[in-house]
Amino acid sequence: MAITGLLLCGFLVVHLAGNLLLFAGAEAYNAYAHKLHDNEDLLHVAETGLALIFFTHLYLAFKLSAENRIARGRGYAENQSKRQDLISKVRPESWMLATGLGLLAYMILHLADFTLEFRDTSHYEGLAPFDKAVSLLNDPISIIGYLVGFAFLFAHLSHGISSAFQSLGLNHPKYNAVIKWSGLAFALALAIGNASLVFWAQSQ
Amino acid sequence: MSGQGMNLTLRVWRQAGSEDKGEFRFYQLNNVSEHMSFLEMLDVLNEQLIKLGEEPVAFDHDCREGICGMCSLMINGQAHGPDNETTTCQLHMRRFRDGDTITIEPWRAKAFPVIRDLVVDRTSFDRVISAGGFVSVNAGNAPDANCLPVPKQDQEKAMDAAACIGCGACVAACKNASAMLFTSAKVSQMSLLPQGKPERARRVLNMVARMDEEGFGSCTNTSECEAACPAGISVDNIARLNREYLKAVVFSDEGI
Amino acid sequence: MFKVADSPLDGRVPDGPIADKWDNRKNELKLVSPNNKRKYEVIVVGTGLAGASAAASLAEMGYNVKAFCFQDSPRRAHSIAAQGGINAAKNYPNDGDSIWRLFYDTVKGGDYRARESNVYRLASVSGNIIDQCVAQGVPFAREYGGTLANRTFGGAQVSRTFYARGQTGQQLLLGAYSSLMRQVSAGKVTLMPRREMMDLIVDEGVTRGIVCRNLKTGEMEAHTGHAVVLATGGYGNVFYLSTNAKGCNVTAAWRCHRRGAYFANPCYTQIHPTCIPVSGDYQSKLTLMSESLRNDGRVWVPKSADDTRAPNEIPEDDRDYYLERRYPAFGNMVPRDVASRAAKERCDAGFGVGETKQAVYLDFKHAIERDGEDAIRSKYGNLFHMYEKITAENPYQVPMRIYPAVHYTMGGLWVDYNLESSVPGLFVLGEANFSDHGANRLGASALMQGLADGYFVLPYTVGDHIGKHGSSLKPLGNDHPVVQEALESATSRVNSILAVNGTKSPDSIHRQLGQIMWDKCGMARTAAGLKQAAEEIRALRDVFWNEVKVLGSGDSFNQNLEHAGRLADFLEFAELFATDAWHREESCGGHFREEHQTEDNEARRDDEKFCYAAAWEFQGVGEQPMLHKEPMEFNEVALSTRSYK
């Protein structure tokens, strides 16, 4: 989970970096988009790899949660945390499967919009990538869906990053706090970065 | 010490045997002194039950000073009750208030089947240790104790991990019933000390494999185990186990 | 009250100078070849330091071992609760320690009632124990240079105690347990947890096995082998309140006694000076605060009996540091029996503190001022934490309140130099035997003895028995008459307890027994009191067999039944305890007879009449036991009056 999770994070960084070119204007963004599609073979290889990582992550998530449910057996009539460092009772680490599924829903919407073009395409038929993105980001379903998706992303990664480091044994008392807070900052940066595109698109 | 004690309602899990379905039963217990330990409170309950002709509640306990790891109990949904770094036998009734209802359940995990009432079978822990939680040295062939200097910091960290009392609270508190904290404590102790180095790869691979076989869940790093651990074992040990495990999988000759 | 055997009992001590005795004995012992060892089976009952180390060592040598314990795991035996440390004559601190000095201190600490040759052997293997434990990965305290650290313990003027924070027993036990589990995975040890030994199987005078009750299912099981090793700890719980774990009991030892094993010096009980006082009548056990605390804590009571001020408000001038006053040479580090009696003396004289007036202060104020709170925390943090948990008082700020409590029993089954009891093939180790501590045990010596017996003595001596008898001992089936008889007797005992169906819970009767023992067989004993105790115990035994109420059945997990069974044996054993204490007309170590004291209230021994181990032979419940005397000879250490002044 940790390795696939971190790899997916890597993809998110690259993906966001590319998308931030929207701020640089139509020319830069369109050039980036065309460059990406120049070499279709390479793109397919990358996409297959990404899909493989993604589905492994998904498969492991379902497998582990099923196993973990069996490992508990009969649950408790009452259960409360003994952790003292918690700000709230609702914690991302208890909801990884739920936030993960939320993310999955967002991704389906996102792919339906941009890649598979399942939804009504009449608004941006024949437009350049830049205008297509702006148009899609002004769609009300997308606005809400994407913003909720980014919230899930934040929740998922706020535990996921530091958890992945822990699972890989990348841990040291000197740096534990750094890992924890940078994981949180990273998650926040990704969520805000992505959300900023949605808000920016409203002004176009 | 004198005067009226607390009046409590106890909601206790009763189960006649491992095959029995089991159910909660309610008991009223009056005049409980705040200086009693939680187990002494259960002793008083049992004396009351014997008088009434009902079989006493079975619960594991032995040393009653927090070191043997025999006592357990999920108290109001918390392993060993509300105090941190405290076993049930050292939990005192001054932590509760007059009129409280206290829910008492056994540890719940597939690898810890219920034997009777609040007593569970934790022999799976012994089997995890027998898979590798030792240094292979026979009596009689040890070199002089000071032959092998151990840096004080390493010894202290090893001792922190070795303090595990094997009670199973980590498994009980984990939402996945994972035994990672328990297993990692032993792996850590041995990997921090030079004595444990020769068989470190074997040890971690075998212990983790056995842990999975026993039906414990996997670690999702929620740190509930650390909060519930009466011996204060840190989840840093889990990271160390993970590191040892990855190293063993990637670099060692084991399993070729 | 008893009969005396005609001839003295022979401890079978080897010849030669004391330093050569063990080597001489090892050279005489029969060996069993490696190929033959795997044909033999040894039964080990108890998995504390002695039992676990013995079981592991025997399996390493090639024997097939079955290890029994009543707990759910061998790791939980009560050795785990030992806090302070383990002695060894390593002389790492270069302060003049030697095997001879450890030997001398232990003999003197035991008030000249231990077998000299055993104690010398104990001291001479003490260094090997530390080596072995370190090799297993026991995280003993270290100096910054990486070498082992030592501290001082009571009754010694050198630092020879190795420790792992305040959890030395835990770490040593987990070390022995890990060796045991290694042999489990090698298939050489079969673990039998949640089993209670109910009887010894003896055929033609030789030990052949045990009967035990499976505590999970209630089933009676017979296990036979070529030798039985008993490492079942002490009987302090005869006092109900003690620092022992709730499950500690005399049953296994008593059942062996009933089958012919002599019980030696049952009256030697160690009352530990530093325990948390009793707080109410629901109290189920007492908690020890390690003796190591006396390294830095100072014991005192107010000079005035009616001083009701809070401890911190009592100025230095109004405090009586009575141990420092009475014993200037050893001060707060006098042996346990001396410290306990001194505390009792102050409290009886009305100077006790706290609500019950049955406590004295153990004060760390000076140590904290001298070394700082952090230094004290790093040494004793877990003990202070434990104290605060139990009493809700912060010992960094207010002095601890402490009072003596029953802690350890020096008496036990009689064994010869080979640790073999009077029934051939039955070996007894650790606290369960009587041999090494005489009338009082020094701190940090119990762990040493348990591991010495298990790692370095028994593995040699068991071979001698098996070498002599092994090939002639044919396996006994469950249908063999002696096995049948033992199984039936164990079953019928369980059934008769269940059949009483009276009105009193086992716990309530046990509390009554404890009260009799504490009042009349405790820290100060008199002939009249002991005689009365024996009568009261007999009467209480009748109460048990007529009025006890045990619910549930014998063929299921039934903790009440377990407790009742152990109590039934305590009730038989307690009478022997009182008889032994009554017969010993002297004061020595933990046995203090008020009739026999010096003018300044110190113990007065009678070496003329009582320089022997009293080994009692069972003659029937309520019958007069037979006393066998094993003379204690002191050729190396001259008998003298102990002085810690």
PDB file of C-alpha atoms in Angstrom, chain B residues 43-220:
ATOM      1  CA  ASP B  43     -13.518  -9.775  43.484  1.00  0.00           C
ATOM      2  CA  VAL B  44     -16.241  -8.081  45.510  1.00  0.00           C
ATOM      3  CA  LEU B  45     -18.714  -8.660  42.690  1.00  0.00           C
ATOM      4  CA  ASN B  46     -17.780 -12.344  42.612  1.00  0.00           C
ATOM      5  CA  GLU B  47     -18.218 -12.729  46.361  1.00  0.00           C
ATOM      6  CA  GLN B  48     -21.662 -11.211  45.928  1.00  0.00           C
ATOM      7  CA  LEU B  49     -22.453 -13.588  43.048  1.00  0.00           C
ATOM      8  CA  ILE B  50     -21.357 -16.666  45.029  1.00  0.00           C
ATOM      9  CA  LYS B  51     -23.706 -15.631  47.840  1.00  0.00           C
ATOM     10  CA  LEU B  52     -26.545 -15.386  45.327  1.00  0.00           C
ATOM     11  CA  GLY B  53     -25.670 -18.753  43.814  1.00  0.00           C
ATOM     12  CA  GLU B  54     -24.566 -17.399  40.446  1.00  0.00           C
ATOM     13  CA  GLU B  55     -21.232 -18.549  39.058  1.00  0.00           C
ATOM     14  CA  PRO B  56     -18.552 -15.897  39.509  1.00  0.00           C
ATOM     15  CA  VAL B  57     -17.256 -13.924  36.527  1.00  0.00           C
ATOM     16  CA  ALA B  58     -14.095 -15.510  35.096  1.00  0.00           C
ATOM     17  CA  PHE B  59     -11.280 -13.072  34.398  1.00  0.00           C
ATOM     18  CA  ASP B  60      -7.530 -13.577  33.995  1.00  0.00           C
ATOM     19  CA  HIS B  61      -5.269 -12.035  36.596  1.00  0.00           C
ATOM     20  CA  ASP B  62      -2.181 -12.994  38.515  1.00  0.00           C
ATOM     21  CA  CYS B  63       0.516 -10.641  39.755  1.00  0.00           C
ATOM     22  CA  ARG B  64      -1.785  -7.652  40.282  1.00  0.00           C
ATOM     23  CA  GLU B  65       1.137  -5.294  40.044  1.00  0.00           C
ATOM     24  CA  GLY B  66       1.131  -4.614  36.349  1.00  0.00           C
ATOM     25  CA  ILE B  67       3.955  -6.815  35.144  1.00  0.00           C
ATOM     26  CA  CYS B  68       2.772 -10.358  34.399  1.00  0.00           C
ATOM     27  CA  GLY B  69       0.473  -9.324  31.561  1.00  0.00           C
ATOM     28  CA  MET B  70      -2.221 -11.773  32.613  1.00  0.00           C
ATOM     29  CA  CYS B  71      -5.011  -9.254  33.203  1.00  0.00           C
ATOM     30  CA  SER B  72      -6.889  -7.779  30.295  1.00  0.00           C
ATOM     31  CA  LEU B  73     -10.430  -6.376  29.911  1.00  0.00           C
ATOM     32  CA  MET B  74     -11.976  -3.838  27.608  1.00  0.00           C
ATOM     33  CA  ILE B  75     -13.426  -1.298  30.030  1.00  0.00           C
ATOM     34  CA  ASN B  76     -15.943   1.087  28.521  1.00  0.00           C
ATOM     35  CA  GLY B  77     -14.391   0.370  25.152  1.00  0.00           C
ATOM     36  CA  GLN B  78     -10.821   1.037  26.261  1.00  0.00           C
ATOM     37  CA  ALA B  79      -8.161  -1.622  26.696  1.00  0.00           C
ATOM     38  CA  HIS B  80      -7.177  -1.740  30.399  1.00  0.00           C
ATOM     39  CA  GLY B  81      -9.550   1.164  31.070  1.00  0.00           C
ATOM     40  CA  PRO B  82      -9.123   4.914  30.804  1.00  0.00           C
ATOM     41  CA  ASP B  83      -5.612   5.461  32.222  1.00  0.00           C
ATOM     42  CA  ASN B  84      -2.552   5.523  30.007  1.00  0.00           C
ATOM     43  CA  GLU B  85       0.331   3.159  30.727  1.00  0.00           C
ATOM     44  CA  THR B  86      -1.753   1.280  33.258  1.00  0.00           C
ATOM     45  CA  THR B  87      -2.913  -2.316  33.422  1.00  0.00           C
ATOM     46  CA  THR B  88      -6.398  -3.209  34.631  1.00  0.00           C
ATOM     47  CA  CYS B  89      -4.957  -4.524  37.900  1.00  0.00           C
ATOM     48  CA  GLN B  90      -3.450  -1.104  38.582  1.00  0.00           C
ATOM     49  CA  LEU B  91      -6.508   0.845  37.577  1.00  0.00           C
ATOM     50  CA  HIS B  92      -8.210   2.173  40.674  1.00  0.00           C
ATOM     51  CA  MET B  93     -11.861   2.885  41.244  1.00  0.00           C
ATOM     52  CA  ARG B  94     -11.131   6.533  41.968  1.00  0.00           C
ATOM     53  CA  ARG B  95     -11.216   6.910  38.176  1.00  0.00           C
ATOM     54  CA  PHE B  96     -14.962   6.259  38.217  1.00  0.00           C
ATOM     55  CA  ARG B  97     -17.930   8.182  39.573  1.00  0.00           C
ATOM     56  CA  ASP B  98     -20.895   7.217  41.680  1.00  0.00           C
ATOM     57  CA  GLY B  99     -23.740   6.045  39.456  1.00  0.00           C
ATOM     58  CA  ASP B 100     -21.530   5.053  36.513  1.00  0.00           C
ATOM     59  CA  THR B 101     -22.390   2.143  34.267  1.00  0.00           C
ATOM     60  CA  ILE B 102     -19.230   0.261  33.345  1.00  0.00           C
ATOM     61  CA  THR B 103     -19.137  -2.020  30.319  1.00  0.00           C
ATOM     62  CA  ILE B 104     -16.637  -4.858  30.602  1.00  0.00           C
ATOM     63  CA  GLU B 105     -15.792  -6.982  27.572  1.00  0.00           C
ATOM     64  CA  PRO B 106     -13.061  -9.498  26.754  1.00  0.00           C
ATOM     65  CA  TRP B 107     -10.321  -8.778  24.199  1.00  0.00           C
ATOM     66  CA  ARG B 108     -11.850  -9.368  20.795  1.00  0.00           C
ATOM     67  CA  ALA B 109      -9.714 -10.903  18.086  1.00  0.00           C
ATOM     68  CA  LYS B 110      -9.853 -13.999  15.951  1.00  0.00           C
ATOM     69  CA  ALA B 111      -6.413 -14.930  17.251  1.00  0.00           C
ATOM     70  CA  PHE B 112      -7.621 -14.564  20.870  1.00  0.00           C
ATOM     71  CA  PRO B 113     -10.678 -16.835  21.147  1.00  0.00           C
ATOM     72  CA  VAL B 114     -12.794 -16.478  24.277  1.00  0.00           C
ATOM     73  CA  ILE B 115     -12.387 -19.338  26.756  1.00  0.00           C
ATOM     74  CA  ARG B 116     -14.984 -18.194  29.267  1.00  0.00           C
ATOM     75  CA  ASP B 117     -16.542 -14.850  30.185  1.00  0.00           C
ATOM     76  CA  LEU B 118     -13.661 -12.359  30.051  1.00  0.00           C
ATOM     77  CA  VAL B 119     -10.873 -14.909  29.640  1.00  0.00           C
ATOM     78  CA  VAL B 120      -9.283 -15.291  26.216  1.00  0.00           C
ATOM     79  CA  ASP B 121      -6.651 -17.625  24.812  1.00  0.00           C
ATOM     80  CA  ARG B 122      -3.463 -15.710  23.970  1.00  0.00           C
ATOM     81  CA  THR B 123      -1.227 -18.654  23.117  1.00  0.00           C
ATOM     82  CA  SER B 124      -0.918 -17.194  19.609  1.00  0.00           C
ATOM     83  CA  PHE B 125       1.554 -14.713  21.151  1.00  0.00           C
ATOM     84  CA  ASP B 126       3.715 -17.590  22.375  1.00  0.00           C
ATOM     85  CA  ARG B 127       3.715 -19.059  18.898  1.00  0.00           C
ATOM     86  CA  VAL B 128       4.839 -15.744  17.412  1.00  0.00           C
ATOM     87  CA  ILE B 129       7.767 -15.667  19.855  1.00  0.00           C
ATOM     88  CA  SER B 130       8.645 -19.297  19.167  1.00  0.00           C
ATOM     89  CA  ALA B 131       8.969 -18.382  15.485  1.00  0.00           C
ATOM     90  CA  GLY B 132      12.053 -16.318  16.177  1.00  0.00           C
ATOM     91  CA  GLY B 133      11.894 -14.132  19.277  1.00  0.00           C
ATOM     92  CA  PHE B 134      15.147 -15.433  20.715  1.00  0.00           C
ATOM     93  CA  VAL B 135      18.904 -15.527  20.356  1.00  0.00           C
ATOM     94  CA  SER B 136      20.116 -19.012  19.496  1.00  0.00           C
ATOM     95  CA  VAL B 137      22.574 -19.543  22.303  1.00  0.00           C
ATOM     96  CA  ASN B 138      22.736 -22.645  24.472  1.00  0.00           C
ATOM     97  CA  ALA B 139      23.362 -22.521  28.199  1.00  0.00           C
ATOM     98  CA  GLY B 140      27.047 -22.828  28.882  1.00  0.00           C
ATOM     99  CA  ASN B 141      28.597 -21.336  25.767  1.00  0.00           C
ATOM    100  CA  ALA B 142      28.263 -17.635  26.472  1.00  0.00           C
ATOM    101  CA  PRO B 143      31.395 -15.451  26.482  1.00  0.00           C
ATOM    102  CA  ASP B 144      32.121 -13.070  29.355  1.00  0.00           C
ATOM    103  CA  ALA B 145      29.322 -10.554  29.666  1.00  0.00           C
ATOM    104  CA  ASN B 146      31.590  -7.546  29.171  1.00  0.00           C
ATOM    105  CA  CYS B 147      33.143  -8.964  25.962  1.00  0.00           C
ATOM    106  CA  LEU B 148      30.417  -7.316  23.980  1.00  0.00           C
ATOM    107  CA  PRO B 149      30.040  -3.628  24.780  1.00  0.00           C
ATOM    108  CA  VAL B 150      26.584  -2.272  24.040  1.00  0.00           C
ATOM    109  CA  PRO B 151      26.150   1.493  23.643  1.00  0.00           C
ATOM    110  CA  LYS B 152      23.999   2.797  26.462  1.00  0.00           C
ATOM    111  CA  GLN B 153      21.544   4.429  24.045  1.00  0.00           C
ATOM    112  CA  ASP B 154      20.990   1.142  22.219  1.00  0.00           C
ATOM    113  CA  GLN B 155      20.554  -0.713  25.487  1.00  0.00           C
ATOM    114  CA  GLU B 156      18.013   1.882  26.659  1.00  0.00           C
ATOM    115  CA  LYS B 157      16.040   1.609  23.421  1.00  0.00           C
ATOM    116  CA  ALA B 158      16.197  -2.178  23.569  1.00  0.00           C
ATOM    117  CA  MET B 159      14.945  -2.032  27.144  1.00  0.00           C
ATOM    118  CA  ASP B 160      12.087   0.261  26.124  1.00  0.00           C
ATOM    119  CA  ALA B 161      10.989  -2.400  23.653  1.00  0.00           C
ATOM    120  CA  ALA B 162      11.724  -5.342  25.945  1.00  0.00           C
ATOM    121  CA  ALA B 163       9.380  -3.903  28.566  1.00  0.00           C
ATOM    122  CA  CYS B 164       6.412  -5.432  26.675  1.00  0.00           C
ATOM    123  CA  ILE B 165       4.310  -7.513  29.064  1.00  0.00           C
ATOM    124  CA  GLY B 166       2.532  -9.520  26.366  1.00  0.00           C
ATOM    125  CA  CYS B 167      -0.959  -8.667  27.590  1.00  0.00           C
ATOM    126  CA  GLY B 168      -2.516  -8.223  24.146  1.00  0.00           C
ATOM    127  CA  ALA B 169      -3.926  -4.729  24.674  1.00  0.00           C
ATOM    128  CA  CYS B 170      -2.343  -3.648  21.381  1.00  0.00           C
ATOM    129  CA  VAL B 171      -4.319  -6.293  19.515  1.00  0.00           C
ATOM    130  CA  ALA B 172      -7.466  -5.496  21.453  1.00  0.00           C
ATOM    131  CA  ALA B 173      -7.269  -1.760  20.783  1.00  0.00           C
ATOM    132  CA  CYS B 174      -6.299  -1.985  17.110  1.00  0.00           C
ATOM    133  CA  LYS B 175      -9.224  -1.730  14.757  1.00  0.00           C
ATOM    134  CA  ASN B 176      -7.580  -4.460  12.682  1.00  0.00           C
ATOM    135  CA  ALA B 177      -6.613  -6.684  15.637  1.00  0.00           C
ATOM    136  CA  SER B 178      -3.031  -6.413  14.470  1.00  0.00           C
ATOM    137  CA  ALA B 179      -0.170  -7.778  16.581  1.00  0.00           C
ATOM    138  CA  MET B 180       2.437  -5.486  15.033  1.00  0.00           C
ATOM    139  CA  LEU B 181       3.291  -3.652  18.234  1.00  0.00           C
ATOM    140  CA  PHE B 182       3.830  -6.896  20.130  1.00  0.00           C
ATOM    141  CA  THR B 183       5.902  -8.482  17.395  1.00  0.00           C
ATOM    142  CA  SER B 184       7.864  -5.329  16.664  1.00  0.00           C
ATOM    143  CA  ALA B 185       8.788  -4.934  20.328  1.00  0.00           C
ATOM    144  CA  LYS B 186      10.614  -8.249  20.299  1.00  0.00           C
ATOM    145  CA  VAL B 187      12.120  -7.702  16.831  1.00  0.00           C
ATOM    146  CA  SER B 188      13.304  -4.245  17.907  1.00  0.00           C
ATOM    147  CA  GLN B 189      14.883  -5.437  21.130  1.00  0.00           C
ATOM    148  CA  MET B 190      16.865  -8.060  19.262  1.00  0.00           C
ATOM    149  CA  SER B 191      17.823  -5.915  16.305  1.00  0.00           C
ATOM    150  CA  LEU B 192      19.082  -3.088  18.527  1.00  0.00           C
ATOM    151  CA  LEU B 193      21.433  -5.368  20.413  1.00  0.00           C
ATOM    152  CA  PRO B 194      24.559  -6.887  18.891  1.00  0.00           C
ATOM    153  CA  GLN B 195      23.533 -10.297  20.272  1.00  0.00           C
ATOM    154  CA  GLY B 196      20.516 -10.328  17.990  1.00  0.00           C
ATOM    155  CA  LYS B 197      22.263  -9.327  14.778  1.00  0.00           C
ATOM    156  CA  PRO B 198      23.364 -12.747  13.412  1.00  0.00           C
ATOM    157  CA  GLU B 199      19.810 -14.031  12.933  1.00  0.00           C
ATOM    158  CA  ARG B 200      17.953 -10.774  12.417  1.00  0.00           C
ATOM    159  CA  ALA B 201      16.729 -11.509   8.892  1.00  0.00           C
ATOM    160  CA  ARG B 202      15.470 -14.982   9.753  1.00  0.00           C
ATOM    161  CA  ARG B 203      13.833 -13.661  12.881  1.00  0.00           C
ATOM    162  CA  VAL B 204      11.782 -10.918  11.311  1.00  0.00           C
ATOM    163  CA  LEU B 205      10.676 -12.995   8.337  1.00  0.00           C
ATOM    164  CA  ASN B 206       9.602 -15.940  10.475  1.00  0.00           C
ATOM    165  CA  MET B 207       7.892 -13.869  13.125  1.00  0.00           C
ATOM    166  CA  VAL B 208       5.914 -11.828  10.618  1.00  0.00           C
ATOM    167  CA  ALA B 209       4.904 -14.959   8.731  1.00  0.00           C
ATOM    168  CA  ARG B 210       3.716 -16.571  11.940  1.00  0.00           C
ATOM    169  CA  MET B 211       1.855 -13.453  12.979  1.00  0.00           C
ATOM    170  CA  ASP B 212      -0.081 -13.557   9.708  1.00  0.00           C
ATOM    171  CA  GLU B 213      -0.761 -17.277  10.053  1.00  0.00           C
ATOM    172  CA  GLU B 214      -2.244 -16.755  13.479  1.00  0.00           C
ATOM    173  CA  GLY B 215      -4.896 -14.526  11.966  1.00  0.00           C
ATOM    174  CA  PHE B 216      -3.866 -11.121  13.283  1.00  0.00           C
ATOM    175  CA  GLY B 217      -4.802  -8.186  11.067  1.00  0.00           C
ATOM    176  CA  SER B 218      -2.412  -5.784   9.405  1.00  0.00           C
ATOM    177  CA  CYS B 219      -1.126  -2.458  10.641  1.00  0.00           C
ATOM    178  CA  THR B 220      -2.709   0.694   9.273  1.00  0.00           C
TER     179      THR B 220
END
